[in-house]
Coordinates of N, CA and C in Angstrom, one line a residue:
Chain A
X1 N 15.9 9.5 3.7 CA 14.8 7.9 2.9 C 13.5 9.0 3.2
X2 N 12.8 8.6 2.6 CA 11.3 9.5 2.5 C 10.4 8.1 3.0
X3 N 10.6 7.4 3.4 CA 9.7 6.3 3.9 C 9.9 5.8 5.4
X4 N 8.7 5.6 6.3 CA 8.1 5.1 7.4 C 9.1 4.4 7.6
X5 N 10.0 3.7 9.1 CA 10.6 2.6 9.8 C 10.0 2.5 10.5
X6 N 9.4 1.2 10.4 CA 8.1 0.4 11.7 C 9.2 -0.5 12.3
X7 N 9.2 -0.3 13.8 CA 9.7 -0.5 14.7 C 8.9 -1.4 15.7
X8 N 9.2 -2.9 16.3 CA 10.1 -3.9 15.9 C 9.7 -4.1 14.3
X9 N 10.9 -5.0 14.4 CA 10.7 -5.8 12.8 C 9.5 -7.2 12.9
X10 N 9.6 -7.6 13.7 CA 8.6 -8.9 14.5 C 8.1 -8.8 15.7
X11 N 7.1 -8.6 16.0 CA 6.8 -8.9 17.5 C 5.7 -10.3 17.8
X12 N 5.9 -11.2 18.5 CA 4.9 -12.0 19.0 C 4.0 -11.8 20.4
X13 N 2.7 -11.8 20.2 CA 2.2 -11.8 21.7 C 1.2 -12.8 22.1
X14 N 0.3 -13.0 22.9 CA -0.4 -13.4 23.5 C -2.0 -13.0 23.1
X15 N -3.1 -14.5 22.8 CA -4.0 -13.6 21.9 C -4.7 -12.5 23.8
X16 N -5.3 -11.6 23.6 CA -5.4 -11.1 24.1 C -4.4 -9.4 25.1
X17 N -3.3 -10.0 24.8 CA -2.5 -8.7 25.0 C -2.6 -7.8 24.0
X18 N -1.6 -6.4 24.9 CA -1.6 -5.4 23.7 C -0.2 -5.3 23.0
X19 N -0.6 -5.0 21.8 CA 0.8 -5.1 21.3 C 0.8 -3.5 20.8
X20 N 1.9 -3.0 20.8 CA 2.6 -1.5 20.4 C 3.8 -2.2 19.4
X21 N 3.6 -0.7 18.2 CA 4.6 -0.7 17.2 C 4.8 0.4 17.0
X22 N 6.0 1.1 16.7 CA 6.3 2.2 16.2 C 6.7 2.7 14.7
X23 N 6.9 4.0 14.7 CA 7.0 4.3 13.0 C 8.1 6.0 13.7
X24 N 8.8 5.7 12.8 CA 9.9 7.4 12.8 C 9.9 7.8 11.5
X25 N 10.0 8.7 11.0 CA 10.1 9.7 9.7 C 11.2 10.4 9.9
X26 N 11.0 11.0 8.6 CA 12.1 11.8 8.5 C 12.3 13.4 7.9
X27 N 11.1 13.2 7.2 CA 10.6 14.4 6.5 C 9.6 15.1 7.1
X28 N 9.0 16.2 7.1 CA 7.5 17.1 7.2 C 6.5 16.0 7.1
X29 N 5.5 16.5 7.5 CA 4.7 15.4 6.9 C 2.8 16.7 7.2
X30 N 2.0 16.1 6.3 CA 0.8 16.6 7.0 C -0.4 15.6 7.5
X31 N -0.2 14.0 7.4 CA -0.4 13.5 8.0 C 0.5 12.0 8.3
X32 N -0.8 11.6 9.3 CA 0.8 10.0 8.6 C -0.9 8.7 9.0
X33 N -0.2 7.0 8.5 CA -0.8 6.6 8.2 C -0.5 5.0 8.9
X34 N -1.6 4.5 8.9 CA -1.5 3.1 8.9 C -2.1 1.9 8.3
X35 N -1.5 1.0 8.2 CA -2.2 -0.2 7.1 C -1.5 -1.5 7.4
X36 N -2.3 -2.2 7.5 CA -2.2 -3.6 7.6 C -2.3 -4.6 6.6
X37 N -1.7 -5.4 6.2 CA -1.5 -6.3 5.2 C -2.1 -8.0 6.3
X38 N -2.8 -8.2 5.6 CA -3.1 -9.2 6.4 C -2.8 -10.8 4.8
X39 N -1.9 -12.0 5.2 CA -0.7 -12.6 4.3 C -1.3 -12.7 3.3
X40 N -1.0 -12.4 2.2 CA -1.5 -12.9 0.9 C -2.1 -11.1 0.0
X41 N -2.5 -11.0 0.8 CA -4.1 -9.9 0.8 C -3.6 -8.2 -0.2
X42 N -4.6 -7.8 0.2 CA -4.2 -6.5 0.2 C -4.1 -5.2 1.0
X43 N -4.1 -4.5 1.4 CA -3.0 -3.1 2.5 C -5.0 -2.9 2.9
X44 N -5.2 -2.7 4.4 CA -6.2 -2.3 4.4 C -5.8 -0.8 5.5
X45 N -6.5 0.5 5.0 CA -6.4 1.5 5.8 C -6.9 1.6 7.3
X46 N -5.9 1.3 8.2 CA -6.0 1.5 9.7 C -6.7 3.0 10.4
X47 N -6.0 3.7 10.1 CA -6.1 5.4 10.5 C -5.3 5.9 9.6
X48 N -5.6 7.2 9.7 CA -4.8 8.5 9.5 C -4.9 9.4 10.9
X49 N -3.8 9.9 10.9 CA -3.6 11.4 11.8 C -3.1 12.3 11.1
X50 N -4.0 13.2 11.7 CA -3.0 14.4 10.8 C -2.2 15.6 12.0
X51 N -1.4 15.9 10.9 CA -0.5 16.1 12.1 C -0.6 17.6 13.4
X52 N -1.3 17.9 13.3 CA -1.6 18.9 14.6 C -2.7 18.1 15.5
X53 N -3.2 16.8 15.4 CA -3.6 16.2 16.2 C -2.0 15.2 17.0
X54 N -2.5 14.6 18.3 CA -1.3 14.0 18.9 C -2.1 12.9 19.5
X55 N -3.6 12.0 19.0 CA -3.5 10.8 19.9 C -4.7 10.7 18.9
X56 N -5.1 9.8 18.7 CA -6.1 8.8 18.0 C -6.8 8.0 17.9
X57 N -8.2 7.7 18.3 CA -9.0 6.4 18.3 C -9.3 5.6 17.5
X58 N -9.5 3.9 16.7 CA -10.2 3.8 16.2 C -10.2 2.1 16.8
X59 N -11.4 2.1 17.8 CA -12.1 1.0 18.3 C -10.3 0.1 19.5
X60 N -10.3 -1.2 18.6 CA -9.2 -1.2 19.8 C -8.1 -0.7 19.3
X61 N -7.8 0.0 18.6 CA -6.7 1.2 17.8 C -6.4 2.5 18.7
X62 N -5.4 2.6 18.8 CA -4.8 4.1 19.2 C -3.6 4.2 18.4
X63 N -3.5 5.8 18.2 CA -2.6 5.9 17.0 C -2.2 7.6 18.1
X64 N -0.6 7.5 18.4 CA -0.3 8.5 18.8 C 0.7 9.3 17.5
X65 N 1.1 10.3 18.0 CA 1.8 11.4 16.8 C 2.7 12.3 17.6
X66 N 4.3 12.7 17.6 CA 4.5 13.4 18.1 C 5.4 14.0 16.8
X67 N 5.1 14.9 16.4 CA 6.0 15.3 15.2 C 7.0 15.9 15.1
X68 N 7.3 16.7 17.3 CA 8.8 17.3 17.2 C 9.9 16.2 17.7
X69 N 9.3 15.0 17.5 CA 10.4 13.6 17.6 C 10.3 12.9 16.4
X70 N 9.2 13.0 15.3 CA 9.0 13.0 14.3 C 8.4 10.8 14.2
X71 N 7.8 10.6 15.4 CA 7.2 9.2 16.0 C 6.6 9.1 15.9
X72 N 5.4 8.1 15.6 CA 4.3 7.7 15.6 C 4.3 6.0 16.3
X73 N 3.3 6.4 16.9 CA 2.5 4.6 17.8 C 1.3 4.3 17.9
X74 N 1.7 2.9 17.3 CA 0.2 2.5 17.0 C -0.4 1.1 17.9
X75 N -1.2 1.4 18.7 CA -1.6 0.4 20.0 C -2.3 -0.5 19.3
X76 N -2.8 -1.3 20.0 CA -3.6 -2.7 19.3 C -4.2 -3.2 20.3
X77 N -4.9 -3.1 21.4 CA -5.7 -3.7 22.7 C -5.7 -4.4 22.3
X78 N -6.7 -5.5 23.7 CA -7.1 -7.1 23.2 C -7.2 -7.7 22.1
X79 N -5.5 -7.9 22.3 CA -5.4 -8.5 20.3 C -6.2 -10.2 20.2
X80 N -6.4 -10.5 18.9 CA -6.7 -11.2 18.8 C -6.2 -12.3 18.0
X81 N -6.6 -13.3 17.5 CA -5.4 -13.6 15.7 C -5.4 -13.3 14.8
X82 N -6.9 -13.0 14.7 CA -7.0 -12.1 13.4 C -6.3 -10.6 13.4
X83 N -5.5 -10.5 14.5 CA -4.8 -9.2 14.1 C -4.3 -9.9 13.7
X84 N -3.0 -10.7 13.3 CA -1.6 -11.4 12.7 C -1.7 -10.7 11.3
X85 N -0.3 -10.0 11.0 CA -0.8 -9.2 10.1 C 0.9 -8.7 9.6
X86 N 0.7 -8.1 9.0 CA 1.9 -6.9 8.6 C 1.8 -5.0 9.1
X87 N 2.3 -4.7 9.6 CA 1.4 -3.0 9.8 C 2.5 -2.3 8.9
X88 N 2.0 -1.2 8.5 CA 2.5 -0.1 8.4 C 2.5 1.2 8.5
X89 N 3.6 2.2 8.7 CA 3.3 3.3 8.8 C 4.1 4.3 6.9
X90 N 3.5 4.4 6.0 CA 4.4 4.6 5.3 C 3.7 6.4 5.5
X91 N 4.9 6.7 4.8 CA 5.3 8.0 4.7 C 5.0 8.8 3.0
X92 N 3.6 10.2 2.7 CA 3.6 10.7 1.9 C 4.3 11.6 0.8
X93 N 4.4 11.4 0.2 CA 4.8 12.8 -0.5 C 4.3 12.6 -1.4
X94 N 3.9 12.6 -2.9 CA 3.1 12.8 -4.0 C 2.4 11.5 -3.7
X95 N 3.4 10.7 -3.5 CA 2.8 9.2 -3.2 C 3.3 8.5 -2.1
X96 N 2.9 7.3 -1.6 CA 3.1 6.3 -0.1 C 4.1 5.7 -0.7
X97 N 4.9 5.6 0.1 CA 6.2 4.9 0.1 C 6.5 4.1 1.5
X98 N 6.5 2.8 1.4 CA 6.1 1.3 2.3 C 7.8 1.1 3.1
X99 N 7.9 0.7 3.8 CA 9.1 0.3 4.3 C 8.9 -1.1 5.0
X100 N 8.8 -2.0 5.6 CA 9.4 -3.5 5.6 C 8.4 -3.9 6.5
X101 N 7.7 -2.4 7.2 CA 6.9 -2.9 8.8 C 7.0 -3.9 9.3
X102 N 6.2 -4.1 10.2 CA 6.3 -4.8 11.7 C 5.3 -6.1 11.7
X103 N 6.0 -7.2 11.6 CA 5.0 -8.8 11.4 C 4.2 -9.0 12.7
X104 N 3.4 -9.1 13.1 CA 2.9 -9.3 14.2 C 2.1 -10.4 14.2
X105 N 2.4 -11.8 15.0 CA 2.0 -12.7 15.3 C 1.7 -12.5 16.8
X106 N -0.1 -12.9 16.2 CA -1.1 -13.2 17.8 C -1.4 -14.6 18.0
X107 N -0.6 -15.4 19.2 CA -0.8 -16.8 19.6 C -2.2 -17.0 20.5
X108 N -2.7 -17.6 19.7 CA -4.0 -18.0 20.4 C -4.5 -19.5 21.8
Chain B
X1 N -20.5 1.6 -2.7 CA -19.3 1.2 -3.3 C -18.6 0.2 -3.4
X2 N -18.1 -0.4 -4.3 CA -17.5 -1.5 -4.6 C -15.9 -1.2 -4.4
X3 N -14.9 -0.7 -3.6 CA -13.7 -0.2 -3.7 C -13.2 0.0 -4.8
X4 N -11.9 -0.6 -4.5 CA -10.9 -0.6 -5.7 C -11.1 -2.1 -5.9
X5 N -11.1 -2.2 -8.0 CA -11.3 -4.0 -8.4 C -10.2 -3.9 -8.9
X6 N -9.2 -5.2 -9.0 CA -8.5 -5.2 -9.6 C -9.0 -6.6 -10.3
X7 N -8.3 -6.7 -11.4 CA -8.9 -8.4 -12.6 C -7.4 -8.2 -13.5
X8 N -7.4 -9.6 -13.9 CA -7.5 -10.5 -13.3 C -7.1 -10.7 -11.6
X9 N -7.6 -11.4 -10.5 CA -6.8 -12.0 -9.4 C -5.5 -12.7 -9.6
X10 N -6.0 -13.7 -10.4 CA -4.9 -14.1 -10.8 C -4.6 -14.6 -12.6
X11 N -3.3 -14.4 -12.3 CA -2.8 -14.7 -13.6 C -1.8 -15.3 -14.3
X12 N -1.5 -16.0 -15.2 CA -0.2 -16.8 -15.5 C 0.6 -16.8 -16.7
X13 N 1.4 -16.7 -17.3 CA 1.9 -15.9 -18.4 C 2.9 -16.7 -18.7
X14 N 3.5 -17.1 -19.8 CA 4.5 -17.9 -20.3 C 5.9 -17.2 -20.8
X15 N 7.0 -17.2 -20.5 CA 8.1 -16.0 -20.5 C 8.0 -16.2 -22.4
X16 N 8.0 -14.4 -22.3 CA 8.2 -13.7 -23.4 C 6.4 -12.7 -24.2
X17 N 5.4 -13.9 -23.2 CA 4.5 -13.2 -23.7 C 3.4 -11.7 -22.8
X18 N 2.4 -11.2 -23.3 CA 2.7 -9.7 -22.7 C 0.9 -10.1 -21.1
X19 N 1.7 -9.5 -20.4 CA 0.4 -8.8 -18.8 C -0.6 -8.1 -19.0
X20 N -1.4 -8.0 -19.1 CA -2.0 -7.0 -18.9 C -3.1 -6.9 -17.1
X21 N -2.7 -5.9 -16.5 CA -3.4 -6.1 -14.9 C -4.8 -4.4 -15.0
X22 N -5.4 -4.9 -14.9 CA -6.4 -3.8 -14.9 C -7.1 -3.6 -13.7
X23 N -7.1 -2.1 -13.4 CA -7.2 -1.3 -11.5 C -8.7 -0.6 -12.3
X24 N -9.7 -0.6 -11.6 CA -11.1 0.7 -11.2 C -10.6 1.1 -10.2
X25 N -10.8 2.6 -10.2 CA -10.1 2.8 -8.4 C -11.8 3.5 -8.1
X26 N -11.9 3.7 -6.6 CA -13.2 3.6 -6.1 C -13.6 4.7 -6.8
X27 N -15.2 5.3 -7.3 CA -16.1 6.4 -7.7 C -15.1 7.4 -6.7
X28 N -15.4 8.3 -7.6 CA -14.6 9.8 -7.0 C -13.7 9.7 -6.7
X29 N -12.8 9.3 -7.4 CA -11.1 8.9 -6.8 C -10.5 9.5 -8.1
X30 N -9.9 10.0 -8.3 CA -9.1 10.5 -9.5 C -7.7 10.1 -10.1
X31 N -7.0 9.8 -8.6 CA -5.2 9.3 -8.4 C -5.2 7.8 -8.2
X32 N -4.5 7.2 -8.8 CA -4.0 5.4 -9.3 C -2.9 5.6 -8.5
X33 N -2.3 4.4 -8.5 CA -1.3 4.1 -7.6 C -0.7 2.6 -7.8
X34 N 0.3 2.1 -8.4 CA 0.3 0.8 -8.3 C 1.7 0.3 -7.5
X35 N 1.3 -0.6 -7.5 CA 2.4 -1.5 -6.5 C 3.1 -3.2 -6.6
X36 N 3.9 -3.0 -6.7 CA 4.1 -4.3 -6.8 C 5.4 -4.8 -5.7
X37 N 4.4 -6.2 -5.3 CA 5.1 -7.3 -3.9 C 5.8 -8.3 -4.2
X38 N 6.8 -8.3 -3.9 CA 8.0 -9.4 -4.4 C 7.7 -10.7 -3.3
X39 N 7.6 -11.6 -3.6 CA 7.5 -12.6 -2.2 C 8.4 -12.7 -1.3
X40 N 7.8 -12.5 -0.2 CA 8.7 -12.5 1.2 C 9.0 -10.8 1.2
X41 N 8.3 -9.1 -0.1 CA 8.9 -8.1 0.4 C 8.0 -7.5 0.7
X42 N 8.4 -5.8 0.6 CA 7.8 -5.1 1.3 C 6.8 -4.5 -0.4
X43 N 6.2 -3.3 0.2 CA 5.2 -2.7 -1.6 C 6.6 -1.8 -2.0
X44 N 6.8 -1.8 -3.3 CA 7.7 -1.6 -3.7 C 6.4 0.1 -5.2
X45 N 6.4 0.9 -5.2 CA 6.2 1.9 -5.9 C 6.5 1.7 -7.0
X46 N 5.4 1.5 -7.9 CA 5.7 1.6 -9.5 C 5.6 2.6 -10.1
X47 N 4.0 3.3 -9.9 CA 3.6 4.5 -10.5 C 2.5 5.1 -10.3
X48 N 2.5 6.7 -10.6 CA 1.3 7.3 -10.0 C 0.3 8.0 -11.2
X49 N -0.7 7.5 -11.4 CA -1.2 8.4 -12.4 C -3.0 9.2 -12.4
X50 N -2.9 10.7 -13.1 CA -4.3 11.0 -12.8 C -4.9 10.6 -14.1
X51 N -6.1 10.8 -14.3 CA -6.7 10.9 -15.9 C -5.7 10.9 -17.0
X52 N -5.5 10.7 -17.5 CA -5.1 10.7 -18.8 C -3.9 11.2 -18.8
X53 N -3.3 11.3 -17.6 CA -1.4 11.8 -16.8 C -0.9 11.3 -16.1
X54 N 0.3 10.8 -16.6 CA 1.5 10.0 -15.4 C 2.1 11.0 -15.1
X55 N 2.0 11.3 -12.9 CA 2.5 12.1 -12.2 C 3.7 11.6 -11.7
X56 N 4.1 10.6 -11.8 CA 5.0 10.1 -11.4 C 5.4 8.6 -10.9
X57 N 6.3 8.4 -12.2 CA 6.6 6.8 -13.1 C 8.0 6.7 -12.8
X58 N 8.4 7.5 -11.6 CA 10.2 6.7 -10.8 C 10.1 5.7 -10.5
X59 N 9.5 4.4 -10.4 CA 9.9 3.2 -10.0 C 9.2 2.0 -10.9
X60 N 8.9 2.7 -11.8 CA 8.5 1.4 -12.8 C 9.9 1.4 -14.1
X61 N 10.1 0.1 -13.7 CA 11.5 -0.2 -14.8 C 11.9 0.5 -16.4
X62 N 12.9 1.0 -16.5 CA 12.8 1.9 -17.7 C 12.0 0.7 -18.6
X63 N 12.5 -0.4 -18.9 CA 11.7 -1.0 -20.4 C 10.0 -2.2 -20.0
X64 N 9.8 -2.8 -20.9 CA 8.6 -3.7 -20.4 C 7.2 -3.1 -19.9
X65 N 7.6 -2.0 -18.7 CA 6.6 -1.8 -18.7 C 6.0 -0.6 -19.3
X66 N 4.9 -0.2 -18.7 CA 4.4 0.7 -19.1 C 2.7 0.8 -18.9
X67 N 2.2 1.6 -18.4 CA 0.3 2.8 -17.6 C -0.2 3.6 -17.9
X68 N -1.3 3.3 -18.1 CA -2.0 4.4 -18.5 C -2.8 4.2 -17.5
X69 N -4.0 5.6 -17.7 CA -5.3 5.7 -16.8 C -5.9 6.7 -18.0
X70 N -6.8 6.1 -18.7 CA -8.1 6.5 -19.7 C -9.1 8.0 -19.3
X71 N -9.2 8.3 -20.0 CA -10.4 9.2 -19.7 C -11.4 8.5 -20.0
X72 N -11.7 7.0 -20.0 CA -12.8 5.9 -20.3 C -12.0 5.1 -19.4
X73 N -12.7 4.1 -18.3 CA -12.1 2.3 -18.6 C -10.9 3.0 -17.1
X74 N -10.6 1.7 -16.9 CA -10.1 1.4 -16.0 C -8.4 1.7 -16.3
X75 N -7.1 1.6 -14.9 CA -5.9 2.1 -15.0 C -5.6 0.8 -16.0
X76 N -4.2 1.0 -16.6 CA -3.7 -0.6 -17.5 C -2.0 -0.7 -17.2
X77 N -1.7 -1.3 -16.0 CA -0.5 -2.3 -15.9 C 0.1 -2.8 -17.2
X78 N 0.7 -2.7 -18.2 CA 1.7 -3.7 -19.1 C 2.1 -3.9 -18.9
X79 N 3.1 -5.4 -19.3 CA 4.5 -6.0 -18.8 C 4.2 -6.6 -20.3
X80 N 5.2 -6.3 -20.6 CA 5.5 -6.9 -22.1 C 7.0 -7.9 -21.7
X81 N 6.8 -8.9 -22.8 CA 7.5 -10.0 -23.0 C 8.2 -10.2 -21.7
X82 N 7.0 -10.5 -20.3 CA 7.9 -10.9 -18.9 C 8.5 -11.8 -18.7
X83 N 9.1 -12.0 -18.5 CA 10.2 -12.8 -17.7 C 10.1 -13.5 -16.4
X84 N 10.6 -14.4 -15.6 CA 10.4 -15.2 -14.8 C 10.7 -13.9 -13.4
X85 N 11.2 -13.1 -13.9 CA 11.5 -11.9 -12.3 C 10.2 -10.9 -12.5
X86 N 8.9 -11.2 -12.9 CA 8.6 -10.7 -12.8 C 6.7 -11.3 -11.9
X87 N 7.5 -12.5 -11.8 CA 6.5 -12.9 -10.8 C 6.0 -12.1 -9.6
X88 N 5.0 -12.0 -9.5 CA 4.9 -11.1 -8.2 C 3.2 -10.4 -7.9
X89 N 3.0 -10.1 -6.4 CA 1.8 -9.4 -6.5 C 1.4 -8.1 -7.0
X90 N 0.5 -7.6 -7.8 CA 0.9 -5.9 -8.3 C -0.5 -5.4 -8.1
X91 N -0.4 -4.4 -6.8 CA -1.4 -4.1 -6.1 C -1.8 -2.3 -6.8
X92 N -2.6 -2.4 -6.6 CA -3.5 -1.1 -7.3 C -4.4 -0.3 -5.9
X93 N -3.4 1.1 -5.9 CA -4.8 1.8 -4.9 C -5.3 3.2 -5.9
X94 N -6.0 4.1 -4.8 CA -6.2 4.8 -5.3 C -6.8 6.1 -4.1
X95 N -7.0 7.4 -4.7 CA -7.0 7.8 -3.6 C -8.4 9.3 -4.3
X96 N -9.0 10.0 -3.6 CA -9.6 11.5 -4.3 C -8.8 12.3 -3.6
X97 N -8.8 13.2 -4.2 CA -7.9 14.2 -4.5 C -7.7 15.1 -2.9
X98 N -8.8 15.2 -2.4 CA -8.4 15.4 -1.1 C -7.3 14.0 -0.5
X99 N -5.9 14.8 -0.3 CA -4.7 13.4 0.2 C -4.3 14.3 1.7
X100 N -4.8 15.6 2.0 CA -4.3 15.5 3.0 C -5.2 14.3 4.6
X101 N -6.6 14.6 3.9 CA -7.5 14.1 4.7 C -8.1 12.8 4.6
X102 N -7.7 11.8 3.9 CA -7.9 10.9 3.5 C -6.4 9.9 3.3
X103 N -6.4 8.5 3.2 CA -5.9 7.8 2.8 C -6.3 7.1 1.4
X104 N -5.7 6.1 1.2 CA -5.3 5.1 -0.3 C -6.1 3.8 -0.1
X105 N -7.4 3.8 -0.7 CA -8.0 2.1 -0.9 C -7.6 1.5 -2.2
X106 N -6.6 0.2 -1.4 CA -6.3 -0.7 -2.0 C -7.1 -2.1 -2.6
X107 N -6.4 -2.2 -4.1 CA -7.3 -3.6 -4.2 C -6.9 -4.7 -3.4
X108 N -7.2 -6.1 -4.1 CA -7.4 -7.2 -3.8 C -5.4 -8.0 -4.5
X109 N -5.8 -6.8 -5.6 CA -4.1 -7.3 -6.0 C -4.3 -8.1 -7.0
X110 N -3.3 -8.6 -8.4 CA -3.2 -9.7 -9.2 C -1.7 -10.0 -9.1
X111 N -1.6 -11.3 -8.5 CA -0.6 -12.5 -8.5 C -0.4 -12.7 -10.2
X112 N 0.7 -12.3 -10.2 CA 0.8 -12.6 -11.7 C 2.7 -13.8 -11.6
X113 N 2.1 -14.6 -12.3 CA 3.2 -16.1 -12.4 C 3.5 -16.4 -13.3
X114 N 4.6 -16.4 -13.9 CA 5.8 -16.1 -15.6 C 6.2 -17.5 -15.5
X115 N 5.8 -18.7 -16.1 CA 6.4 -20.3 -16.5 C 7.1 -20.3 -17.7

């Protein structure tokens, strides 16, 4: 399969806690991207990490990439209710292929 | 920069009618992608276009669906003789030629309801 597989399928945490989501893939990549989709809305590009990078930060987001294990993780620190959304790590051939995503629910 | 513009936001069609969905990519983006999202499901790739060319249409249903991205104007996804099963959210995304360092920008989608 060319798509990224997100894990867990669903995650429920309290506001202020950290949330960690994982992504596994099978093909070689130039980069790995994470996207967020709030219910019923379009997707928002969160962060892109290139294959020669191991870690990248953007605000409360921290992404790691391990190309030897073909895996990535997305950490959201100090979560907020507004972080409630689905999170995806689509894999790119000539187009992005999306998996089922991780549904994150942040309870206030 | 206005981002990726999709219109209409909501579209209601009766069975058998035609639906036309429009997507204007971000300025400087020459690649356009269409995705469909059924209720409670993930995004499914439909078609990838560059100006005047269809690059990959492996996700397009063989009948009734077509897409174009003309030299001038927006990309159009056209669904002929719509059926209830076509009811979904249709998202358009665009990207620049440099696909190593940049991700996609998505529009807000068109929600098609077939009655």
